[in-house]
JSON list of C-alpha atoms in Angstrom, two decimals:
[
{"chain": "U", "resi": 345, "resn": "UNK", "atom": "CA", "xyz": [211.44, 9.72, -181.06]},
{"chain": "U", "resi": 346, "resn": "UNK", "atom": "CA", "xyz": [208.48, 11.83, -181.77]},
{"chain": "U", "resi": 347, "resn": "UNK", "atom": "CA", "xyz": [205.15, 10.43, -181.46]},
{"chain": "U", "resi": 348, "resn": "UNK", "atom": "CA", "xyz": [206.34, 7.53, -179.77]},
{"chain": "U", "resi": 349, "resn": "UNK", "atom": "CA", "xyz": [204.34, 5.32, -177.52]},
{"chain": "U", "resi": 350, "resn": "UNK", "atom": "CA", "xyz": [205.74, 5.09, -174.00]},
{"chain": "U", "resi": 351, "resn": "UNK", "atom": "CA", "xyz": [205.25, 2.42, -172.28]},
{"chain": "U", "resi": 352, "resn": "UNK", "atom": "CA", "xyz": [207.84, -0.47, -170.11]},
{"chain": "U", "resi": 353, "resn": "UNK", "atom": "CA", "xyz": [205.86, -3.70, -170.98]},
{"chain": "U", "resi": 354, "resn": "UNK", "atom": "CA", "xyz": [203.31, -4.89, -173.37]},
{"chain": "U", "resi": 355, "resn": "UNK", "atom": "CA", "xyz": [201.89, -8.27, -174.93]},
{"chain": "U", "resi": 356, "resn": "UNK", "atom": "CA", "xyz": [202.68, -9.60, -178.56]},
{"chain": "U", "resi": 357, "resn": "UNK", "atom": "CA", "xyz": [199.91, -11.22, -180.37]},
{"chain": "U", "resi": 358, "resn": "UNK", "atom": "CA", "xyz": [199.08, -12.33, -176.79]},
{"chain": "U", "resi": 359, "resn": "UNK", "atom": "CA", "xyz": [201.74, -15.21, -177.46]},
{"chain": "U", "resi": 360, "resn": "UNK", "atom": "CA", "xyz": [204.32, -12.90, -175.49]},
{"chain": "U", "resi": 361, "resn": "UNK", "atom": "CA", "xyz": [205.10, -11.09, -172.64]},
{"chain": "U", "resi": 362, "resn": "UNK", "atom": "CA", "xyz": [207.87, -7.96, -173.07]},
{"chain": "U", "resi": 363, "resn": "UNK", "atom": "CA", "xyz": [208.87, -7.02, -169.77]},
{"chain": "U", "resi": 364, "resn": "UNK", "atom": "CA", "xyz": [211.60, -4.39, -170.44]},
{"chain": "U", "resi": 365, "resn": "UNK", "atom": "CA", "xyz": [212.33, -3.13, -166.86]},
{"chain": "U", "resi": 366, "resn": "UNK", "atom": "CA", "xyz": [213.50, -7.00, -166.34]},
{"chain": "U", "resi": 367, "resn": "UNK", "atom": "CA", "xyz": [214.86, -7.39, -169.93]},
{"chain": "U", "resi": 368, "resn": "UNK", "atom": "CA", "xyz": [212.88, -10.39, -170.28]},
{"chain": "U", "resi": 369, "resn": "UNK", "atom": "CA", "xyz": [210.33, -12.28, -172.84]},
{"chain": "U", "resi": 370, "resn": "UNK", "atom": "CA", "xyz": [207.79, -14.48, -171.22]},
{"chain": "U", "resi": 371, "resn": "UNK", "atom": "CA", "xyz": [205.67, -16.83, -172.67]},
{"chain": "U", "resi": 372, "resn": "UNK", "atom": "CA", "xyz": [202.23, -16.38, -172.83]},
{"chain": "U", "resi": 373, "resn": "UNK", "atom": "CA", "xyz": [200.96, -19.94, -175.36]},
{"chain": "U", "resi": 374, "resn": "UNK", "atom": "CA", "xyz": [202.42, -22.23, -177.36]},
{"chain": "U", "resi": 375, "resn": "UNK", "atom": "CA", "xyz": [205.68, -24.33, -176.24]},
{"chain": "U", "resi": 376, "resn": "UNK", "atom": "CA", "xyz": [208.00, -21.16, -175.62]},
{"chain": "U", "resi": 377, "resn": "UNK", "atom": "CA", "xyz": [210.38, -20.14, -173.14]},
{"chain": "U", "resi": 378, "resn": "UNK", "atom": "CA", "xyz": [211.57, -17.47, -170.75]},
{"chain": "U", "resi": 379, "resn": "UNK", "atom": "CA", "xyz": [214.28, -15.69, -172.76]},
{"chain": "U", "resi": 380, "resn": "UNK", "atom": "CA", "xyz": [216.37, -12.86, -170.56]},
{"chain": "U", "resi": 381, "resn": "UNK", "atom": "CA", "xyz": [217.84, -10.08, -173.19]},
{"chain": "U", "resi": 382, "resn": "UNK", "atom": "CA", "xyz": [220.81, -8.53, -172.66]},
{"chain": "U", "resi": 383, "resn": "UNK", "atom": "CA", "xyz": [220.43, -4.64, -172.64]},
{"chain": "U", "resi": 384, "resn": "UNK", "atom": "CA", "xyz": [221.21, -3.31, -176.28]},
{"chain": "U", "resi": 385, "resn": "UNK", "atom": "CA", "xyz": [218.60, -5.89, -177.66]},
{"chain": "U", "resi": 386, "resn": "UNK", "atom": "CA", "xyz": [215.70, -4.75, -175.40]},
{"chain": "U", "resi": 387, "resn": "UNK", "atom": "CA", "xyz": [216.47, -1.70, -176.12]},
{"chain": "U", "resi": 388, "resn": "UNK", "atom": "CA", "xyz": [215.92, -2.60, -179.69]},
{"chain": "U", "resi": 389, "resn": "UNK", "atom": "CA", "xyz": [213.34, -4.55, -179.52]},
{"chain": "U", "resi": 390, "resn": "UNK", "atom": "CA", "xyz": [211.51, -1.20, -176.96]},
{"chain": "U", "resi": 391, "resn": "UNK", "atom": "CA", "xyz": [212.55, 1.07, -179.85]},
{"chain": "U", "resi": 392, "resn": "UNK", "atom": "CA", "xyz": [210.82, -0.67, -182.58]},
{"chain": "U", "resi": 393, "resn": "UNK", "atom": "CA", "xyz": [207.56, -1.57, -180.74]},
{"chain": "U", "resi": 394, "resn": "UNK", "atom": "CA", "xyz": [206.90, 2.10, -179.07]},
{"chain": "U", "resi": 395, "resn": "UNK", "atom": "CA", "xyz": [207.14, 3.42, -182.56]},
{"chain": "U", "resi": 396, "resn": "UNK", "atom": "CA", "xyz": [205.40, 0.43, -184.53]},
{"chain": "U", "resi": 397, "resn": "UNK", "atom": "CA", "xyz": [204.24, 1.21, -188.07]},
{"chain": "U", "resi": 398, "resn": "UNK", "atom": "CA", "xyz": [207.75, 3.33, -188.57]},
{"chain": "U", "resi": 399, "resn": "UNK", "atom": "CA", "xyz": [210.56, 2.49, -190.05]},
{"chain": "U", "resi": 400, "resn": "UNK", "atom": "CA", "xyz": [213.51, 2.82, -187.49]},
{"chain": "U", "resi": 401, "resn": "UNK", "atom": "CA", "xyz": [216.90, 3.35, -189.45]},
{"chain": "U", "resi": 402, "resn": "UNK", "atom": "CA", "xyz": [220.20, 2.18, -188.63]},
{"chain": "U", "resi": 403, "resn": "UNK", "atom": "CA", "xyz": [221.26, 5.65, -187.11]},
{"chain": "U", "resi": 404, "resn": "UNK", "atom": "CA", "xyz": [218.36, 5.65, -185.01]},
{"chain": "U", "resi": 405, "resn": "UNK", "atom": "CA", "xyz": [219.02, 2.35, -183.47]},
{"chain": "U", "resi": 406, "resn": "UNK", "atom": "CA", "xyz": [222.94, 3.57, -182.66]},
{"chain": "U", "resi": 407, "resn": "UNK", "atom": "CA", "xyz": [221.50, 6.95, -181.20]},
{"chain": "U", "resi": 408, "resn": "UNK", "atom": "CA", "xyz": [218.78, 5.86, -178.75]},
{"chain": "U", "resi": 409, "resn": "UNK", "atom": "CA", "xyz": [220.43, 2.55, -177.88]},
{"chain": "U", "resi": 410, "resn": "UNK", "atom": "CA", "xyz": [223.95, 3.07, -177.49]},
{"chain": "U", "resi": 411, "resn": "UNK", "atom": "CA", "xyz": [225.03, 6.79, -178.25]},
{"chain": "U", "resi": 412, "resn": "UNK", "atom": "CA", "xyz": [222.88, 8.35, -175.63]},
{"chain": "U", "resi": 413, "resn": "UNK", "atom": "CA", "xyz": [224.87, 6.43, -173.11]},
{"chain": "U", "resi": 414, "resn": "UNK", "atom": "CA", "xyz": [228.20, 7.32, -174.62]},
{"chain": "U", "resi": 415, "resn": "UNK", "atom": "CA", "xyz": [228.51, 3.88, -176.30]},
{"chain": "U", "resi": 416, "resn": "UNK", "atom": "CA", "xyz": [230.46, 3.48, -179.48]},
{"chain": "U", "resi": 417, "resn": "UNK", "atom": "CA", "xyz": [229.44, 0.02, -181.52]},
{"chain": "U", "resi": 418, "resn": "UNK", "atom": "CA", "xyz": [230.07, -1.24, -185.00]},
{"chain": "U", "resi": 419, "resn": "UNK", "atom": "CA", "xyz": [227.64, -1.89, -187.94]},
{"chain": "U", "resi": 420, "resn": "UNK", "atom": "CA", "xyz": [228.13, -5.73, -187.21]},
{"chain": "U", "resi": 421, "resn": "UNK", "atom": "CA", "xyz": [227.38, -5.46, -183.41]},
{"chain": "U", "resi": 422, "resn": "UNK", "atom": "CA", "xyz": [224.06, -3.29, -184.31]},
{"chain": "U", "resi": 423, "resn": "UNK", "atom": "CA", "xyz": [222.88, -6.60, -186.78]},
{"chain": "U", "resi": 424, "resn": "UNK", "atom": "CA", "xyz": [223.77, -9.25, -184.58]},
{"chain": "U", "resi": 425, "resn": "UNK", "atom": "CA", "xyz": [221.82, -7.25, -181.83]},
{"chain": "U", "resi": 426, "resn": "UNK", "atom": "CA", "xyz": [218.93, -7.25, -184.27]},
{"chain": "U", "resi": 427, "resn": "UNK", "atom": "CA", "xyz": [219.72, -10.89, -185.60]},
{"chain": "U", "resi": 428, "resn": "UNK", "atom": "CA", "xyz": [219.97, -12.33, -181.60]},
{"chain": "U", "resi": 429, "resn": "UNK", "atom": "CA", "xyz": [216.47, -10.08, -180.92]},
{"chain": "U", "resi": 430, "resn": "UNK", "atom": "CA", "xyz": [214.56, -12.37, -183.52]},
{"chain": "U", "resi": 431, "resn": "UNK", "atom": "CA", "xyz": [215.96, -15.65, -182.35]},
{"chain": "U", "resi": 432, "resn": "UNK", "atom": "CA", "xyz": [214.81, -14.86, -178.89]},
{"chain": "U", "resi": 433, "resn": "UNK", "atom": "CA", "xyz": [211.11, -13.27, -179.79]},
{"chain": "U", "resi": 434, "resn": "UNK", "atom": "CA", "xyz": [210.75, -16.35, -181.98]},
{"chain": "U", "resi": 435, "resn": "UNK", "atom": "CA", "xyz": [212.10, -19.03, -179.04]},
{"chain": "U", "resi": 436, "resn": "UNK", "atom": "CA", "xyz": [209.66, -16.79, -176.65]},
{"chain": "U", "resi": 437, "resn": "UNK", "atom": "CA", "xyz": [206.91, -18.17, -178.36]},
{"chain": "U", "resi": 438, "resn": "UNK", "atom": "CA", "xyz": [206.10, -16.54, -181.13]},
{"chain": "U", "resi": 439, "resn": "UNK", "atom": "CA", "xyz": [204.46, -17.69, -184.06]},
{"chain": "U", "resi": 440, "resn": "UNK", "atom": "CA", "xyz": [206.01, -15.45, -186.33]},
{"chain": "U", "resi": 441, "resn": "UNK", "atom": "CA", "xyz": [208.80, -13.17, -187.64]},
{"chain": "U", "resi": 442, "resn": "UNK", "atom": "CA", "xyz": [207.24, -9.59, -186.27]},
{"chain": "U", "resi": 443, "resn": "UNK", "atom": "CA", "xyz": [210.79, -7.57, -187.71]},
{"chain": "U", "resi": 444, "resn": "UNK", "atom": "CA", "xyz": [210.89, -6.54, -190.88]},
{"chain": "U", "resi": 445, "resn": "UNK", "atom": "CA", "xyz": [213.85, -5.55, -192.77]},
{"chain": "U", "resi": 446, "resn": "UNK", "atom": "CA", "xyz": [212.96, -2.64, -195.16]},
{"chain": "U", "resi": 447, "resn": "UNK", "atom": "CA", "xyz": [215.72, -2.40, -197.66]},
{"chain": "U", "resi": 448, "resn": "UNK", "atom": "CA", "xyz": [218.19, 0.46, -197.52]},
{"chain": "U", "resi": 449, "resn": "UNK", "atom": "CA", "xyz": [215.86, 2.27, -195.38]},
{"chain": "U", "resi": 450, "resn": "UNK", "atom": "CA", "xyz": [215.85, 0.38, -191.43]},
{"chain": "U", "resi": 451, "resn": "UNK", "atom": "CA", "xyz": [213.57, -2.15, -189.64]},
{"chain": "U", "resi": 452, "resn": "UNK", "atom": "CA", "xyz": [210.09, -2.25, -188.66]},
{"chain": "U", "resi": 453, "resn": "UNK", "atom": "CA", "xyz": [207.37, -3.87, -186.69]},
{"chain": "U", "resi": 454, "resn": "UNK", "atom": "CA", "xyz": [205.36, -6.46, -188.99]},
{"chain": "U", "resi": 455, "resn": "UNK", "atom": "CA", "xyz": [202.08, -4.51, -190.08]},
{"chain": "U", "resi": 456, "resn": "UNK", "atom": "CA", "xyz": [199.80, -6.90, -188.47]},
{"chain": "U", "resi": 457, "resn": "UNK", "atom": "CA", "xyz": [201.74, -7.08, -184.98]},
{"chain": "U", "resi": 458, "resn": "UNK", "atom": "CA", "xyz": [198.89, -6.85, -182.32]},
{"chain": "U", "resi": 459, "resn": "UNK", "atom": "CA", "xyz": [200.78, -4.82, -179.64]},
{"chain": "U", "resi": 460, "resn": "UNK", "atom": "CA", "xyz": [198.91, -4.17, -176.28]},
{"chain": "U", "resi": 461, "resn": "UNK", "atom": "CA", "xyz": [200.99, -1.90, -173.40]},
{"chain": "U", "resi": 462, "resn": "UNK", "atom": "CA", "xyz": [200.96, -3.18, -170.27]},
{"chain": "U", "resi": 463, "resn": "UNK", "atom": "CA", "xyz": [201.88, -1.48, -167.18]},
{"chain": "U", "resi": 464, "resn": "UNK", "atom": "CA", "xyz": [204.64, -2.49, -164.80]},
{"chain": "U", "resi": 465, "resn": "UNK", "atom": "CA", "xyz": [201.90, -4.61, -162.56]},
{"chain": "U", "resi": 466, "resn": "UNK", "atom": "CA", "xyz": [200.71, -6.30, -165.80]},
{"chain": "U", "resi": 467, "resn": "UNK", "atom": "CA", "xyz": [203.85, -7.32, -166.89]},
{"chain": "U", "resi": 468, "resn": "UNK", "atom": "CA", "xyz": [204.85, -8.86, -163.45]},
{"chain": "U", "resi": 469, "resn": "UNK", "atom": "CA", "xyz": [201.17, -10.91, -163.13]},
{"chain": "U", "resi": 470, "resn": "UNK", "atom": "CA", "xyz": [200.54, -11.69, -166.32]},
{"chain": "U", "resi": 471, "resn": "UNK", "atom": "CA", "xyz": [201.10, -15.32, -167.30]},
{"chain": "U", "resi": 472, "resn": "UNK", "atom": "CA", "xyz": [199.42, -18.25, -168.87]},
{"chain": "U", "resi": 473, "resn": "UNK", "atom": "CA", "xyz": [196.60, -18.90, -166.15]},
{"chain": "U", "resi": 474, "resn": "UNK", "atom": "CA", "xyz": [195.79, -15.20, -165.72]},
{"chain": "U", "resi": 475, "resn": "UNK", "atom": "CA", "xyz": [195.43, -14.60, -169.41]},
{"chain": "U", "resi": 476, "resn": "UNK", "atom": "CA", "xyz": [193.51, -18.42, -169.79]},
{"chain": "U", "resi": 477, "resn": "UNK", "atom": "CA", "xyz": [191.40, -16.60, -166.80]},
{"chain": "U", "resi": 478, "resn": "UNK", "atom": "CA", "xyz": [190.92, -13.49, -168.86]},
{"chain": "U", "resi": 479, "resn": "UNK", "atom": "CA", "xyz": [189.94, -15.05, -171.62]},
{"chain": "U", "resi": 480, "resn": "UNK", "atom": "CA", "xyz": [187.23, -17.42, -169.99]},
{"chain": "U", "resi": 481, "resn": "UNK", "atom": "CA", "xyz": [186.30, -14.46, -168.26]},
{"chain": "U", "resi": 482, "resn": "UNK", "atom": "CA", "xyz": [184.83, -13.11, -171.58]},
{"chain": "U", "resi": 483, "resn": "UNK", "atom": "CA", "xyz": [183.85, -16.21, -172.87]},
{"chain": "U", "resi": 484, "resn": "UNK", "atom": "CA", "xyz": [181.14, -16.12, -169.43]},
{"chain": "U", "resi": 485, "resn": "UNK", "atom": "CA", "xyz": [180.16, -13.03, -170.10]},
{"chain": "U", "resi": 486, "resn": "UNK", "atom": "CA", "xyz": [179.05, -13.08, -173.46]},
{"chain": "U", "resi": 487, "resn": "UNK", "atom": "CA", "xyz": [177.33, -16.18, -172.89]},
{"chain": "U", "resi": 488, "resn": "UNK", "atom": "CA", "xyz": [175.01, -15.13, -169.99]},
{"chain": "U", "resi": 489, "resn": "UNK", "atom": "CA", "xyz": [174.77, -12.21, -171.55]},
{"chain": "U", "resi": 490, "resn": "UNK", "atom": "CA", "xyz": [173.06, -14.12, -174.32]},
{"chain": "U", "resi": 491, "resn": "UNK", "atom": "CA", "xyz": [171.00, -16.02, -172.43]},
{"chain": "U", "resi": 492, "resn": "UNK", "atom": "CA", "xyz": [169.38, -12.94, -170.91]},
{"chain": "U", "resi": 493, "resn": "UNK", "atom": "CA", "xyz": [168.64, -12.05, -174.49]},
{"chain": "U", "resi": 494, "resn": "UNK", "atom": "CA", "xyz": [166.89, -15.44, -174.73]},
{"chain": "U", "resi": 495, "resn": "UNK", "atom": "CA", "xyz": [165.18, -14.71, -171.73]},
{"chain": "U", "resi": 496, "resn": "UNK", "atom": "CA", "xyz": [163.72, -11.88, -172.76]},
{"chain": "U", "resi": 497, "resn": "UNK", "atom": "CA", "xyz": [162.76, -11.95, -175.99]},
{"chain": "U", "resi": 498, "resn": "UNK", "atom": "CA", "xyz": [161.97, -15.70, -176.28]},
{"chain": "U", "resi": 499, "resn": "UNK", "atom": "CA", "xyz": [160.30, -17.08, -172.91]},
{"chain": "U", "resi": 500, "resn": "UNK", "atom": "CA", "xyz": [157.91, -14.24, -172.08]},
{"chain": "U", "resi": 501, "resn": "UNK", "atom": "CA", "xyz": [156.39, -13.45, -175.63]},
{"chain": "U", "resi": 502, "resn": "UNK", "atom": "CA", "xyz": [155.63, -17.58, -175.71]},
{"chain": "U", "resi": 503, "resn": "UNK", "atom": "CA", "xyz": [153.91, -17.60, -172.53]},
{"chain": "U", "resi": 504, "resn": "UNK", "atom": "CA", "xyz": [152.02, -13.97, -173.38]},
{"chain": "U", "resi": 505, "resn": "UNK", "atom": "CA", "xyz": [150.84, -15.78, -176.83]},
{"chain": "U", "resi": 506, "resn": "UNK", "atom": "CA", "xyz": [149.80, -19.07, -174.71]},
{"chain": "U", "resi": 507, "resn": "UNK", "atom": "CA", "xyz": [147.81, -17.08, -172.63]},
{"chain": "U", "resi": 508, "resn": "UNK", "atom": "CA", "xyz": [145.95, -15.16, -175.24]},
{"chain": "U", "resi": 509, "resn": "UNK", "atom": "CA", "xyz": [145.67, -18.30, -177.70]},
{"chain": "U", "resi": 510, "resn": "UNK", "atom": "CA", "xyz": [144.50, -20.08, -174.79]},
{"chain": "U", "resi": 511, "resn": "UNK", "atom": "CA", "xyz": [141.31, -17.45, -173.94]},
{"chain": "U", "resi": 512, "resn": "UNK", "atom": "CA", "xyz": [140.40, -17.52, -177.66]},
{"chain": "U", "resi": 513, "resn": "UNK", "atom": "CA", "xyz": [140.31, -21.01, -177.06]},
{"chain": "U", "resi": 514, "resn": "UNK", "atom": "CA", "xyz": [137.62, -20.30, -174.43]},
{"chain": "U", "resi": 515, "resn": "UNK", "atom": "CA", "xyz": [135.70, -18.01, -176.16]},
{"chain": "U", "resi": 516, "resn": "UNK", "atom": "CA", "xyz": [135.08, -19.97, -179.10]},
{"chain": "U", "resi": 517, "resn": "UNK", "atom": "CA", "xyz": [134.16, -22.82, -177.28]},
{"chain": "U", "resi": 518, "resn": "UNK", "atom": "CA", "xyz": [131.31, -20.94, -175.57]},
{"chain": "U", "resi": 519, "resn": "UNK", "atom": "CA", "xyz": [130.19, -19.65, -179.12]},
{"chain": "U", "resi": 520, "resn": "UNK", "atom": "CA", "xyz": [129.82, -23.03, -180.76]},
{"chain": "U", "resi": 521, "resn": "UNK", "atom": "CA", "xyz": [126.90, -24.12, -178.64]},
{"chain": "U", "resi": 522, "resn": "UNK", "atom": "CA", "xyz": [125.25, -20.87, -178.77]},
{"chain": "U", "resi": 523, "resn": "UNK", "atom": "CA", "xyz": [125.21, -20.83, -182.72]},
{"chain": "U", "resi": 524, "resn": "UNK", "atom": "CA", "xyz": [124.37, -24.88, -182.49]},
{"chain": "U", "resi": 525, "resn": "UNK", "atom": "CA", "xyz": [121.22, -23.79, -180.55]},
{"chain": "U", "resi": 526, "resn": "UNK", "atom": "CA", "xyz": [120.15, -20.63, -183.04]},
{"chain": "U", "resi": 527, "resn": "UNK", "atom": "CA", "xyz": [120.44, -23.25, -186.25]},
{"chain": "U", "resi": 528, "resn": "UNK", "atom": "CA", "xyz": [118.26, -25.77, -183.94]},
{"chain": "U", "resi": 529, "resn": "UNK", "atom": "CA", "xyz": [115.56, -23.17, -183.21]},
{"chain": "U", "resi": 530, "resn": "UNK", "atom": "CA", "xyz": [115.66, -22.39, -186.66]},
{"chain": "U", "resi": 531, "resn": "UNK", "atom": "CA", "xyz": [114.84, -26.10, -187.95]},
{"chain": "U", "resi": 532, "resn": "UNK", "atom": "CA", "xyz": [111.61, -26.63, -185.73]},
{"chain": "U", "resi": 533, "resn": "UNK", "atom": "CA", "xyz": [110.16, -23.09, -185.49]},
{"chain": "U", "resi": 534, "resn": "UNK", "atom": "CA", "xyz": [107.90, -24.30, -188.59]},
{"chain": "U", "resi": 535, "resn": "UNK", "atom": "CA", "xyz": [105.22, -21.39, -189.47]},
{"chain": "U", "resi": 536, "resn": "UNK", "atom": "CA", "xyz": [101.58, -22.25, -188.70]},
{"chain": "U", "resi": 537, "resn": "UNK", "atom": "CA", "xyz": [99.88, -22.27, -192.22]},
{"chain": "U", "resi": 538, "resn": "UNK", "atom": "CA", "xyz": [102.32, -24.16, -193.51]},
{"chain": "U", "resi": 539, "resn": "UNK", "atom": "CA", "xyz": [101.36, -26.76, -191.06]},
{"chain": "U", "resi": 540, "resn": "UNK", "atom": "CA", "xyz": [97.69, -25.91, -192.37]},
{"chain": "U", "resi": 541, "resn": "UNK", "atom": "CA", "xyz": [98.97, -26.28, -196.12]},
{"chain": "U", "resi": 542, "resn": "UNK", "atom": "CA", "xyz": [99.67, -30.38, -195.09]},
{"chain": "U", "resi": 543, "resn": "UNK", "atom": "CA", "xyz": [97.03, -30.85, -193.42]},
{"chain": "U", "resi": 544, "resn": "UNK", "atom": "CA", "xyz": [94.76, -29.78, -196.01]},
{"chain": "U", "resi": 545, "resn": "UNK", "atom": "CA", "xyz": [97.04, -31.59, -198.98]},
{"chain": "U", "resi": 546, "resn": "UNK", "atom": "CA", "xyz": [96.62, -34.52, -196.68]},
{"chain": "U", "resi": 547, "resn": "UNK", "atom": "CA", "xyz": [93.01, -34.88, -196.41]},
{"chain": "U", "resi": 548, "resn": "UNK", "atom": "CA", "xyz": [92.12, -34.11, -200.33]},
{"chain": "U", "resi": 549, "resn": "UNK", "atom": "CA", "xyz": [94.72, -36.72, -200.85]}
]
């Protein structure tokens, strides 16, 4: 179909694996299962993710998935195809219904389906450890990241303001005595004829 993404593999709302070279779903969380599909339904199930947010009609499904091999099906084999495609996504591990019937018109990928291609490599490796691995992986990252941003912005300001708080500390301390000292020359510098004035009030007295 036009506008299609190609692609042989990709994870589902990283709760499953679609591997669709080995016609299989793998679980990727949860309590679900390796499911192996039979042909026609991964084919299906390849259709409707490569062309997610479209609606894929009935014809369409007969064309890509059986017609261009010179297959000949029935209406009921095309639904039970579809019907046997959600049991299996769901016993995968999904959470969720991700097909959705849109009446008189075909099916579709749920809106909010996080799909993420995966090549052939991916697909073979990726299980639950490598994608708990992944996952921690970031989690490390983000948190030393962080603390570099503490680092840095935190620690060396403090010890920059310690420093300076700690030279005003200094200075002021060698101002104190220096003002004590003016206010004490101040209080005994007494002028000489007032010193006269007492004496003189003294001996009238």
């Amino acid at each position: 179909m036009d506008n299609a993404a190609l692609f042989n593999g990709c994870m589902i709302n990283h709760e499953v694996i679609f591997n669709a070279n080995m016609n299989e779903l793998r679980p990727l969380s949860g309590d679900g299962e390796c499911v192996s599909l039979n042909a026609p339904t991964a084919r299906c199930l390849l259709l409707l993710l490569q062309n997610s947010g479209k609606v894929i009609s009935r014809d369409e499904f007969l064309a890509a998935v059986w017609e261009t091999r010179g297959v000949v099906v029935s209406q009921n084999t095309f639904y039970q195809n579809i019907s046997l495609l959600r049991k299996s996504l769901l016993k995968a591990g999904l959470s969720a219904d991700i097909i959705i019937t849109v009446r008189q018109k075909g099916f579709s990928v749920a809106p909010d389906t996080l799909i993420i291609p995966l090549s052939d490599e991916e697909c073979e490796n990726m299980n639950r450890a490598t994608l708990t691995h992944y996952q921690n992986n970031k989690v490390a990252d983000v948190t030393a990241e962080s603390k570099g941003h503490s680092d840095d912005h935190v620690v060396i300001p403090l010890t920059e303001s310690l420093a300076i708080q700690g030279n005003e500390l200094i200075e002021n301390k060698v101002e104190i005595p220096e003002k004590q000292s003016e206010r004490l020359q101040v209080t005994f510098k007494m002028p000489t004829w007032l010193i006269a004035l007492i004496v003189v009030m003294i001996v009238i007295n």
